[in-house]
Amino acid sequence: MEGELCRLREIVAVTKKYKAYIYLDEAHSIGAIGKTGRGICELSGVDPADIDIMMGTFTKSFGSCGGYIAGSKELIKYLKFVSPGHLYAIAMSPPAVQQVISALKVILGEDGSSRGAQKLAQIRENSNFFREKLRKMGCEVLGDTDSPVMPIMLYNPAKIPAFSRECFKRNLAVVTVAFPATPLLLSRARICISAAHTKEDLERALEVIDEVSDMVHLKYFPQEREEEETVKRKQQ
């Protein structure tokens, strides 16, 4: 929700010291974060064997449905016996499973092309470009560099429908998140960047967000923009 990356190396050190377990949620990172898309472990240089439970979804980077839990053989066997989600749900359909397998092959470069590597590089480039532009615009944007998830903070509940509707009038659909998914006064619009977005797509979205942010007063940090404009004037 925040677009933040955990300090996994430090967390692993603490869990080893105190004999605790780690449950790693990779719903937004698997297939998008790390040099080859293997998630936070790859990005942080952590051995996946040091993580007790790894969870991810197949609905985002993989474009399918369902998800996975990875762990020791004993853990998975236990979950199969006690988890209602496993006991009462149906298995994934063969086409959905094949979609996941095909996506994995693309991400890992096992499809015989460089398409996966290109997409991973593109999503990083798109994410960092969009985040930097939003910050220079004066918006408060949460999250870390390279993260494709970036919340634009709205705060005031009245600004939720105002921001969403004004963007939609300009042919930009945005996802707003409010209570009870967030605390009452921490509402935000959450942007999720894709490798498929073109530079033109991103620039058009930024134009709309810039205009609507002025309208509903979302530029809580206008200083950066003023400084940038001052530098431009001096260069001219």
Coordinates of N, CA, C and O in Angstrom, one line a residue, residues 1-180:
M1 N 0.8 -1.2 0.0 CA 0.0 0.0 0.0 C 0.9 1.3 0.0 O 0.5 2.3 -0.6
E2 N 2.0 1.2 0.6 CA 2.9 2.4 0.7 C 3.9 2.5 -0.4 O 4.6 3.5 -0.5
G3 N 4.1 1.4 -1.1 CA 5.2 1.4 -2.1 C 6.6 1.3 -1.6 O 7.5 1.7 -2.2
E4 N 6.7 0.9 -0.3 CA 8.0 0.8 0.4 C 8.6 -0.6 0.3 O 7.9 -1.6 0.3
L5 N 9.9 -0.6 0.3 CA 10.6 -1.9 0.3 C 11.2 -2.1 1.7 O 11.9 -1.2 2.2
C6 N 11.0 -3.3 2.2 CA 11.5 -3.5 3.6 C 13.0 -3.7 3.6 O 13.6 -4.1 2.6
R7 N 13.6 -3.5 4.7 CA 15.1 -3.7 4.9 C 15.3 -5.1 5.3 O 15.5 -5.5 6.4
L8 N 15.2 -6.0 4.3 CA 15.2 -7.4 4.5 C 16.4 -8.0 5.1 O 16.4 -8.9 5.9
R9 N 17.6 -7.5 4.7 CA 18.9 -8.0 5.3 C 18.9 -7.8 6.8 O 19.3 -8.7 7.5
E10 N 18.5 -6.6 7.2 CA 18.4 -6.4 8.7 C 17.4 -7.2 9.4 O 17.6 -7.7 10.5
I11 N 16.3 -7.4 8.7 CA 15.2 -8.2 9.3 C 15.7 -9.7 9.5 O 15.4 -10.3 10.5
V12 N 16.4 -10.2 8.5 CA 16.9 -11.6 8.5 C 17.9 -11.7 9.7 O 17.8 -12.7 10.5
A13 N 18.7 -10.7 9.9 CA 19.7 -10.7 11.0 C 19.0 -10.8 12.3 O 19.4 -11.5 13.2
V14 N 17.9 -10.0 12.5 CA 17.2 -10.0 13.8 C 16.5 -11.3 14.0 O 16.5 -11.8 15.1
T15 N 15.9 -11.9 13.0 CA 15.2 -13.1 13.1 C 16.1 -14.3 13.5 O 15.8 -15.2 14.2
K16 N 17.3 -14.3 12.9 CA 18.3 -15.3 13.2 C 18.7 -15.2 14.7 O 18.9 -16.2 15.4
K17 N 18.9 -13.9 15.1 CA 19.3 -13.7 16.5 C 18.3 -14.2 17.5 O 18.6 -14.8 18.5
Y18 N 17.0 -13.9 17.2 CA 16.0 -14.2 18.2 C 15.1 -15.4 17.8 O 14.1 -15.6 18.5
K19 N 15.6 -16.1 16.8 CA 14.9 -17.3 16.4 C 13.4 -17.1 16.1 O 12.5 -17.8 16.5
A20 N 13.2 -16.1 15.3 CA 11.8 -15.7 14.9 C 11.6 -16.2 13.4 O 12.5 -16.6 12.8
Y21 N 10.4 -16.1 13.0 CA 10.0 -16.5 11.6 C 9.8 -15.3 10.7 O 9.4 -14.2 11.2
I22 N 10.0 -15.4 9.4 CA 9.8 -14.4 8.5 C 8.7 -14.8 7.5 O 8.8 -15.9 6.9
Y23 N 7.7 -14.0 7.4 CA 6.6 -14.2 6.4 C 6.8 -13.0 5.4 O 6.6 -11.8 5.8
L24 N 7.2 -13.3 4.2 CA 7.5 -12.2 3.2 C 6.4 -12.1 2.2 O 6.1 -13.0 1.4
D25 N 5.7 -10.9 2.1 CA 4.6 -10.7 1.2 C 5.2 -10.1 -0.1 O 5.7 -8.9 -0.1
E26 N 5.2 -10.8 -1.2 CA 5.8 -10.3 -2.4 C 4.7 -10.1 -3.5 O 4.9 -10.2 -4.7
A27 N 3.5 -9.7 -3.1 CA 2.4 -9.6 -4.0 C 2.7 -8.5 -5.1 O 2.4 -8.7 -6.3
H28 N 3.4 -7.4 -4.7 CA 3.7 -6.4 -5.7 C 5.1 -6.4 -6.2 O 5.4 -5.7 -7.1
S29 N 5.9 -7.3 -5.6 CA 7.4 -7.2 -6.0 C 7.8 -8.4 -6.9 O 8.7 -8.2 -7.7
I30 N 7.2 -9.6 -6.8 CA 7.6 -10.7 -7.6 C 7.3 -10.4 -9.1 O 6.2 -9.9 -9.4
G31 N 8.3 -10.6 -9.9 CA 8.1 -10.3 -11.3 C 8.3 -8.8 -11.7 O 8.2 -8.5 -12.9
A32 N 8.6 -8.0 -10.7 CA 8.7 -6.6 -11.0 C 10.0 -5.9 -10.3 O 10.5 -5.0 -10.8
I33 N 10.4 -6.5 -9.2 CA 11.5 -6.0 -8.4 C 12.7 -6.9 -8.5 O 12.6 -8.1 -8.6
G34 N 13.9 -6.4 -8.6 CA 15.2 -7.2 -8.7 C 15.6 -7.2 -10.1 O 14.8 -7.0 -11.1
K35 N 16.9 -7.4 -10.3 CA 17.5 -7.4 -11.7 C 16.8 -8.4 -12.6 O 16.6 -8.0 -13.8
T36 N 16.4 -9.6 -12.1 CA 15.8 -10.5 -13.0 C 14.3 -10.8 -12.6 O 13.7 -11.8 -12.9
G37 N 13.7 -9.9 -11.8 CA 12.4 -10.0 -11.4 C 12.1 -11.0 -10.3 O 10.9 -11.4 -10.1
R38 N 13.1 -11.4 -9.5 CA 12.9 -12.4 -8.5 C 12.5 -11.8 -7.1 O 12.4 -12.5 -6.1
G39 N 12.2 -10.5 -7.1 CA 11.6 -9.9 -5.9 C 12.7 -9.3 -4.9 O 13.8 -9.1 -5.3
I40 N 12.2 -9.2 -3.7 CA 12.9 -8.4 -2.7 C 14.2 -9.2 -2.3 O 15.2 -8.6 -2.0
C41 N 14.2 -10.5 -2.3 CA 15.4 -11.3 -1.9 C 16.5 -10.9 -2.9 O 17.7 -10.7 -2.5
E42 N 16.2 -10.9 -4.2 CA 17.2 -10.6 -5.2 C 17.7 -9.2 -5.0 O 18.9 -8.9 -5.1
L43 N 16.8 -8.3 -4.8 CA 17.1 -6.9 -4.7 C 18.0 -6.6 -3.5 O 19.0 -5.8 -3.5
S44 N 17.7 -7.3 -2.4 CA 18.4 -7.1 -1.1 C 19.7 -8.0 -0.9 O 20.4 -7.9 0.0
G45 N 19.8 -9.0 -1.9 CA 21.0 -9.9 -1.8 C 20.8 -10.9 -0.6 O 21.7 -11.3 0.0
V46 N 19.5 -11.3 -0.4 CA 19.2 -12.3 0.7 C 18.9 -13.6 0.1 O 18.3 -13.8 -0.9
D47 N 19.5 -14.7 0.7 CA 19.2 -16.0 0.3 C 17.7 -16.4 0.6 O 17.3 -16.3 1.8
P48 N 17.0 -16.8 -0.4 CA 15.6 -17.2 -0.1 C 15.4 -18.3 0.9 O 14.4 -18.4 1.6
A49 N 16.5 -19.1 1.1 CA 16.4 -20.1 2.1 C 16.3 -19.5 3.5 O 15.9 -20.2 4.5
D50 N 16.7 -18.2 3.7 CA 16.6 -17.6 5.0 C 15.2 -17.1 5.3 O 14.9 -16.6 6.4
I51 N 14.3 -17.2 4.3 CA 12.9 -16.8 4.5 C 12.0 -18.0 4.8 O 12.0 -18.9 4.0
D52 N 11.3 -18.0 5.8 CA 10.5 -19.1 6.2 C 9.2 -19.3 5.3 O 8.9 -20.4 4.9
I53 N 8.5 -18.2 5.1 CA 7.3 -18.3 4.3 C 7.4 -17.2 3.2 O 7.5 -16.0 3.6
M54 N 7.2 -17.5 2.0 CA 7.2 -16.5 0.9 C 5.8 -16.6 0.2 O 5.3 -17.7 -0.1
M55 N 5.1 -15.4 0.1 CA 3.8 -15.4 -0.4 C 3.8 -14.4 -1.6 O 4.4 -13.4 -1.6
G56 N 3.1 -14.8 -2.7 CA 2.9 -13.9 -3.8 C 1.6 -14.1 -4.5 O 1.0 -15.1 -4.3
T57 N 1.3 -13.3 -5.4 CA 0.1 -13.4 -6.2 C 0.4 -13.6 -7.7 O 1.5 -13.2 -8.2
F58 N -0.4 -14.3 -8.4 CA -0.3 -14.5 -9.8 C -1.1 -13.5 -10.6 O -1.3 -13.6 -11.8
T59 N -1.8 -12.6 -9.9 CA -2.7 -11.7 -10.6 C -2.1 -10.4 -11.1 O -2.7 -9.7 -11.9
K60 N -0.8 -10.1 -10.7 CA -0.2 -8.8 -11.1 C 0.8 -9.0 -12.2 O 0.5 -9.0 -13.4
S61 N 2.0 -9.3 -11.9 CA 3.1 -9.5 -12.9 C 2.8 -10.6 -13.9 O 3.2 -10.6 -15.0
F62 N 2.0 -11.6 -13.4 CA 1.8 -12.8 -14.2 C 0.5 -12.8 -15.0 O 0.3 -13.6 -15.9
G63 N -0.4 -11.8 -14.7 CA -1.6 -11.6 -15.5 C -2.5 -12.8 -15.4 O -3.3 -13.1 -16.4
S64 N -2.5 -13.5 -14.3 CA -3.4 -14.7 -14.2 C -4.3 -14.6 -13.0 O -4.8 -13.5 -12.7
C65 N -4.5 -15.7 -12.3 CA -5.3 -15.6 -11.0 C -4.6 -16.5 -10.0 O -3.7 -17.3 -10.3
G66 N -5.1 -16.4 -8.8 CA -4.5 -17.3 -7.7 C -3.2 -16.7 -7.2 O -2.9 -15.5 -7.4
G67 N -2.5 -17.5 -6.5 CA -1.2 -17.1 -5.9 C -0.4 -18.3 -5.3 O -0.8 -19.5 -5.6
Y68 N 0.6 -18.1 -4.5 CA 1.4 -19.2 -4.0 C 1.9 -18.9 -2.6 O 1.9 -17.7 -2.2
I69 N 2.1 -20.0 -1.9 CA 2.8 -19.9 -0.6 C 4.0 -20.9 -0.8 O 3.9 -22.0 -1.2
A70 N 5.2 -20.4 -0.5 CA 6.4 -21.2 -0.6 C 7.1 -21.3 0.7 O 7.2 -20.3 1.5
G71 N 7.5 -22.5 1.1 CA 8.2 -22.7 2.4 C 8.8 -24.1 2.4 O 8.9 -24.8 1.4
S72 N 9.1 -24.6 3.6 CA 9.6 -25.9 3.8 C 8.5 -27.0 3.5 O 7.3 -26.7 3.5
K73 N 9.0 -28.2 3.2 CA 8.0 -29.3 2.9 C 7.1 -29.5 4.0 O 5.9 -29.7 3.8
E74 N 7.6 -29.4 5.2 CA 6.8 -29.6 6.4 C 5.7 -28.6 6.6 O 4.6 -28.9 6.9
L75 N 6.1 -27.3 6.3 CA 5.1 -26.2 6.4 C 4.0 -26.4 5.4 O 2.8 -26.2 5.7
I76 N 4.4 -26.6 4.1 CA 3.4 -26.8 3.1 C 2.4 -27.9 3.4 O 1.2 -27.8 3.2
K77 N 3.0 -29.0 3.8 CA 2.1 -30.2 4.2 C 1.2 -29.8 5.3 O 0.0 -30.2 5.2
Y78 N 1.6 -29.1 6.3 CA 0.7 -28.6 7.4 C -0.4 -27.7 6.8 O -1.6 -27.9 7.2
L79 N 0.0 -26.8 6.0 CA -1.0 -25.8 5.4 C -2.1 -26.6 4.6 O -3.3 -26.2 4.6
K80 N -1.7 -27.6 3.9 CA -2.6 -28.3 3.1 C -3.7 -29.0 3.9 O -4.8 -29.2 3.5
F81 N -3.3 -29.3 5.2 CA -4.3 -30.0 6.1 C -5.1 -29.1 6.9 O -6.2 -29.5 7.3
V82 N -4.7 -27.9 7.1 CA -5.4 -27.0 8.1 C -5.9 -25.7 7.4 O -6.7 -25.0 8.0
S83 N -5.5 -25.4 6.2 CA -5.9 -24.1 5.6 C -7.3 -24.3 4.9 O -7.4 -25.0 3.9
P84 N -8.3 -23.5 5.3 CA -9.6 -23.5 4.7 C -9.5 -23.2 3.2 O -10.2 -23.7 2.4
G85 N -8.6 -22.2 2.9 CA -8.4 -21.8 1.5 C -8.0 -23.0 0.6 O -8.3 -23.0 -0.6
H86 N -7.2 -23.9 1.1 CA -6.8 -25.1 0.4 C -7.9 -26.2 0.4 O -8.2 -26.8 -0.6
L87 N -8.5 -26.3 1.5 CA -9.4 -27.4 1.7 C -10.7 -27.2 0.9 O -11.3 -28.2 0.4
Y88 N -11.2 -26.0 0.9 CA -12.5 -25.7 0.3 C -12.5 -25.0 -1.0 O -13.6 -24.9 -1.7
A89 N -11.4 -24.6 -1.5 CA -11.3 -23.9 -2.8 C -11.0 -24.9 -3.9 O -10.6 -26.0 -3.6
I90 N -11.2 -24.5 -5.1 CA -10.9 -25.4 -6.2 C -9.6 -25.0 -6.8 O -9.0 -24.0 -6.5
A91 N -9.0 -26.0 -7.6 CA -7.7 -25.8 -8.1 C -7.8 -24.7 -9.3 O -8.8 -24.4 -9.8
M92 N -6.6 -24.1 -9.6 CA -6.6 -23.2 -10.7 C -6.9 -23.9 -12.0 O -6.5 -25.1 -12.1
S93 N -7.5 -23.3 -12.9 CA -7.8 -23.9 -14.2 C -6.5 -24.1 -15.0 O -5.5 -23.3 -14.9
P94 N -6.4 -25.1 -15.9 CA -5.2 -25.3 -16.7 C -4.8 -24.0 -17.5 O -3.6 -23.7 -17.6
P95 N -5.7 -23.3 -18.1 CA -5.3 -22.1 -18.9 C -4.6 -21.0 -18.0 O -3.6 -20.4 -18.4
A96 N -5.2 -20.9 -16.7 CA -4.6 -19.9 -15.8 C -3.2 -20.4 -15.4 O -2.3 -19.6 -15.3
V97 N -3.0 -21.7 -15.1 CA -1.7 -22.2 -14.8 C -0.7 -22.0 -15.9 O 0.5 -21.6 -15.7
Q98 N -1.1 -22.3 -17.1 CA -0.3 -22.1 -18.3 C 0.2 -20.6 -18.5 O 1.3 -20.4 -18.9
Q99 N -0.8 -19.7 -18.2 CA -0.4 -18.3 -18.2 C 0.7 -18.0 -17.3 O 1.6 -17.2 -17.6
V100 N 0.6 -18.5 -16.1 CA 1.7 -18.3 -15.1 C 3.0 -18.8 -15.6 O 4.1 -18.2 -15.5
I101 N 3.0 -20.1 -16.1 CA 4.2 -20.7 -16.6 C 4.8 -19.9 -17.7 O 6.0 -19.7 -17.8
S102 N 4.0 -19.5 -18.6 CA 4.5 -18.7 -19.8 C 5.1 -17.4 -19.3 O 6.1 -17.0 -19.8
A103 N 4.4 -16.7 -18.4 CA 4.9 -15.4 -17.9 C 6.3 -15.6 -17.2 O 7.2 -14.8 -17.3
L104 N 6.4 -16.7 -16.4 CA 7.6 -17.0 -15.7 C 8.8 -17.2 -16.7 O 9.9 -16.7 -16.5
K105 N 8.5 -17.9 -17.8 CA 9.5 -18.2 -18.8 C 9.9 -16.9 -19.5 O 11.1 -16.7 -19.8
V106 N 9.0 -15.9 -19.7 CA 9.3 -14.6 -20.3 C 10.2 -13.8 -19.3 O 11.3 -13.3 -19.7
I107 N 9.8 -13.8 -18.0 CA 10.5 -13.0 -17.0 C 12.0 -13.6 -16.9 O 12.9 -12.8 -16.8
L108 N 12.1 -14.9 -16.9 CA 13.4 -15.5 -16.7 C 14.2 -15.6 -18.0 O 15.4 -16.1 -18.0
G109 N 13.7 -15.2 -19.1 CA 14.4 -15.3 -20.4 C 14.4 -16.7 -21.0 O 15.2 -16.9 -21.9
E110 N 13.6 -17.6 -20.5 CA 13.6 -19.0 -21.0 C 12.7 -19.1 -22.2 O 12.5 -20.2 -22.7
D111 N 12.1 -18.0 -22.7 CA 11.3 -18.1 -23.9 C 12.2 -17.8 -25.2 O 11.7 -17.8 -26.3
G112 N 13.5 -17.7 -24.9 CA 14.4 -17.5 -26.0 C 14.5 -16.0 -26.5 O 15.1 -15.8 -27.6
S113 N 14.0 -15.1 -25.7 CA 14.1 -13.7 -26.1 C 14.5 -12.9 -24.9 O 14.7 -13.4 -23.8
S114 N 14.8 -11.6 -25.2 CA 15.2 -10.7 -24.1 C 14.0 -9.8 -23.6 O 14.2 -8.8 -23.0
R115 N 12.8 -10.3 -24.0 CA 11.6 -9.5 -23.7 C 11.4 -9.3 -22.2 O 11.1 -8.2 -21.7
G116 N 11.7 -10.3 -21.4 CA 11.5 -10.2 -19.9 C 12.5 -9.1 -19.3 O 12.1 -8.3 -18.5
A117 N 13.8 -9.2 -19.7 CA 14.8 -8.2 -19.3 C 14.4 -6.8 -19.7 O 14.6 -5.9 -18.9
Q118 N 13.9 -6.7 -20.9 CA 13.5 -5.3 -21.4 C 12.3 -4.8 -20.6 O 12.3 -3.6 -20.2
K119 N 11.4 -5.7 -20.2 CA 10.2 -5.2 -19.5 C 10.6 -4.8 -18.0 O 10.1 -3.8 -17.5
L120 N 11.5 -5.6 -17.4 CA 12.0 -5.3 -16.1 C 12.7 -3.9 -16.1 O 12.6 -3.1 -15.1
A121 N 13.6 -3.7 -17.1 CA 14.3 -2.4 -17.2 C 13.3 -1.3 -17.4 O 13.4 -0.2 -16.8
Q122 N 12.3 -1.5 -18.2 CA 11.3 -0.5 -18.6 C 10.4 -0.1 -17.4 O 10.1 1.1 -17.2
I123 N 10.0 -1.1 -16.6 CA 9.2 -0.8 -15.4 C 9.9 0.0 -14.4 O 9.4 0.9 -13.7
R124 N 11.2 -0.2 -14.2 CA 12.1 0.6 -13.3 C 12.2 2.0 -13.8 O 12.1 3.0 -13.1
E125 N 12.5 2.1 -15.1 CA 12.6 3.4 -15.7 C 11.3 4.2 -15.6 O 11.3 5.4 -15.3
N126 N 10.2 3.6 -16.0 CA 8.9 4.3 -15.9 C 8.5 4.7 -14.5 O 8.1 5.8 -14.3
S127 N 8.8 3.8 -13.5 CA 8.5 4.1 -12.1 C 9.3 5.2 -11.6 O 8.7 6.2 -11.0
N128 N 10.6 5.2 -11.8 CA 11.4 6.3 -11.3 C 11.1 7.6 -12.0 O 11.2 8.7 -11.4
F129 N 10.8 7.6 -13.3 CA 10.5 8.8 -14.0 C 9.2 9.4 -13.5 O 9.1 10.6 -13.2
F130 N 8.2 8.6 -13.3 CA 6.9 9.1 -12.8 C 7.0 9.6 -11.4 O 6.4 10.7 -11.1
R131 N 7.7 8.9 -10.5 CA 7.8 9.3 -9.1 C 8.5 10.6 -9.0 O 8.1 11.5 -8.3
E132 N 9.6 10.8 -9.8 CA 10.4 12.0 -9.7 C 9.6 13.2 -10.2 O 9.6 14.3 -9.6
K133 N 8.8 13.0 -11.3 CA 8.0 14.1 -11.8 C 6.9 14.5 -10.8 O 6.6 15.7 -10.7
L134 N 6.3 13.5 -10.1 CA 5.2 13.8 -9.1 C 5.8 14.6 -8.0 O 5.2 15.6 -7.5
R135 N 7.0 14.3 -7.5 CA 7.7 15.0 -6.4 C 8.0 16.4 -6.8 O 7.8 17.3 -6.1
K136 N 8.6 16.6 -8.0 CA 8.9 17.9 -8.5 C 7.6 18.8 -8.7 O 7.7 20.0 -8.6
M137 N 6.5 18.1 -8.9 CA 5.2 18.8 -9.1 C 4.8 19.4 -7.8 O 4.0 20.3 -7.7
G138 N 5.3 18.8 -6.7 CA 4.9 19.3 -5.3 C 4.0 18.4 -4.6 O 3.6 18.7 -3.5
C139 N 3.7 17.2 -5.2 CA 2.8 16.2 -4.5 C 3.6 15.4 -3.5 O 4.8 15.3 -3.6
E140 N 2.9 14.9 -2.4 CA 3.6 14.1 -1.5 C 3.4 12.6 -2.0 O 2.3 12.1 -2.0
V141 N 4.5 12.0 -2.3 CA 4.5 10.6 -2.9 C 5.3 9.7 -1.9 O 6.4 10.0 -1.6
L142 N 4.6 8.6 -1.5 CA 5.3 7.7 -0.6 C 6.0 6.6 -1.5 O 5.8 6.5 -2.7
G143 N 6.8 5.8 -0.8 CA 7.5 4.7 -1.4 C 8.9 4.9 -1.8 O 9.4 6.0 -1.6
D144 N 9.6 3.9 -2.2 CA 11.0 3.9 -2.5 C 11.3 3.9 -4.0 O 10.5 3.5 -4.8
T145 N 12.5 4.2 -4.3 CA 13.0 4.2 -5.7 C 12.9 2.8 -6.2 O 13.1 1.8 -5.5
D146 N 12.5 2.7 -7.5 CA 12.3 1.4 -8.2 C 11.0 0.8 -8.0 O 10.6 -0.2 -8.7
S147 N 10.2 1.2 -6.9 CA 8.9 0.6 -6.7 C 7.9 1.1 -7.6 O 7.7 2.3 -7.8
P148 N 7.1 0.2 -8.3 CA 6.1 0.6 -9.3 C 4.8 1.1 -8.6 O 3.9 1.5 -9.3
V149 N 4.8 1.0 -7.3 CA 3.6 1.4 -6.5 C 3.9 2.7 -5.9 O 4.9 2.8 -5.1
M150 N 3.1 3.7 -6.2 CA 3.3 5.1 -5.6 C 2.1 5.8 -5.2 O 1.3 6.2 -6.0
P151 N 1.8 5.9 -3.9 CA 0.6 6.6 -3.4 C 0.9 8.1 -3.4 O 1.9 8.6 -3.0
I152 N -0.1 8.8 -4.0 CA -0.2 10.3 -3.9 C -1.1 10.6 -2.7 O -2.3 10.3 -2.8
M153 N -0.6 11.2 -1.7 CA -1.4 11.5 -0.5 C -2.4 12.6 -0.7 O -2.1 13.6 -1.2
L154 N -3.7 12.2 -0.3 CA -4.8 13.2 -0.4 C -5.1 13.7 0.9 O -5.5 14.9 1.0
Y155 N -5.1 12.9 2.0 CA -5.4 13.2 3.4 C -6.8 13.6 3.6 O -7.6 12.8 4.2
N156 N -7.3 14.7 3.1 CA -8.7 15.2 3.4 C -9.7 14.2 2.7 O -9.6 14.1 1.5
P157 N -10.6 13.6 3.4 CA -11.6 12.7 2.8 C -12.4 13.3 1.7 O -12.8 12.7 0.7
A158 N -12.6 14.6 1.7 CA -13.4 15.3 0.7 C -12.7 15.4 -0.6 O -13.3 15.6 -1.7
K159 N -11.3 15.3 -0.6 CA -10.5 15.3 -1.8 C -10.5 14.0 -2.6 O -10.1 14.0 -3.7
I160 N -11.0 12.9 -1.9 CA -11.0 11.6 -2.6 C -11.9 11.7 -3.8 O -11.5 11.4 -5.0
P161 N -13.2 12.0 -3.7 CA -14.1 12.0 -4.9 C -13.7 13.1 -5.8 O -13.9 13.0 -7.0
A162 N -13.3 14.3 -5.2 CA -12.9 15.4 -6.1 C -11.8 15.1 -7.0 O -11.9 15.3 -8.2
F163 N -10.7 14.5 -6.5 CA -9.6 14.1 -7.3 C -9.9 13.0 -8.3 O -9.6 13.2 -9.5
S164 N -10.6 12.0 -7.9 CA -11.0 10.9 -8.8 C -11.9 11.4 -9.9 O -11.7 11.1 -11.1
R165 N -12.9 12.2 -9.6 CA -13.9 12.6 -10.6 C -13.3 13.6 -11.6 O -13.6 13.5 -12.8
E166 N -12.5 14.5 -11.1 CA -11.8 15.5 -12.0 C -10.8 14.8 -13.0 O -10.7 15.2 -14.1
C167 N -10.1 13.8 -12.4 CA -9.2 13.1 -13.3 C -10.0 12.3 -14.4 O -9.6 12.3 -15.6
F168 N -11.1 11.7 -14.0 CA -11.9 10.9 -14.9 C -12.5 11.8 -16.0 O -12.7 11.4 -17.1
K169 N -12.9 13.0 -15.6 CA -13.4 14.0 -16.6 C -12.4 14.2 -17.7 O -12.8 14.5 -18.9
R170 N -11.1 14.1 -17.4 CA -10.0 14.3 -18.3 C -9.5 13.0 -18.9 O -8.4 12.9 -19.3
N171 N -10.3 12.0 -18.8 CA -10.0 10.6 -19.4 C -8.9 9.9 -18.7 O -8.1 9.2 -19.3
L172 N -8.7 10.2 -17.4 CA -7.7 9.5 -16.6 C -8.4 8.8 -15.4 O -8.9 9.5 -14.6
A173 N -8.4 7.5 -15.4 CA -9.0 6.7 -14.3 C -8.0 6.5 -13.2 O -6.9 5.9 -13.6
V174 N -8.2 6.9 -12.0 CA -7.3 6.7 -10.9 C -7.9 5.8 -9.8 O -9.2 5.9 -9.7
V175 N -7.1 5.1 -9.1 CA -7.6 4.3 -8.0 C -7.4 5.1 -6.7 O -6.2 5.4 -6.3
T176 N -8.5 5.4 -6.0 CA -8.3 6.1 -4.7 C -8.5 5.1 -3.6 O -9.3 4.2 -3.7
V177 N -7.8 5.3 -2.5 CA -7.9 4.3 -1.3 C -8.2 5.1 -0.1 O -7.6 6.1 0.2
A178 N -9.3 4.7 0.7 CA -9.7 5.5 1.8 C -10.1 4.5 3.0 O -9.9 3.3 2.8
F179 N -10.5 5.1 4.1 CA -11.0 4.3 5.2 C -12.1 3.3 4.8 O -12.9 3.7 4.0
P180 N -12.0 2.0 5.2 CA -11.2 1.5 6.3 C -9.9 0.8 5.8 O -9.2 0.2 6.5

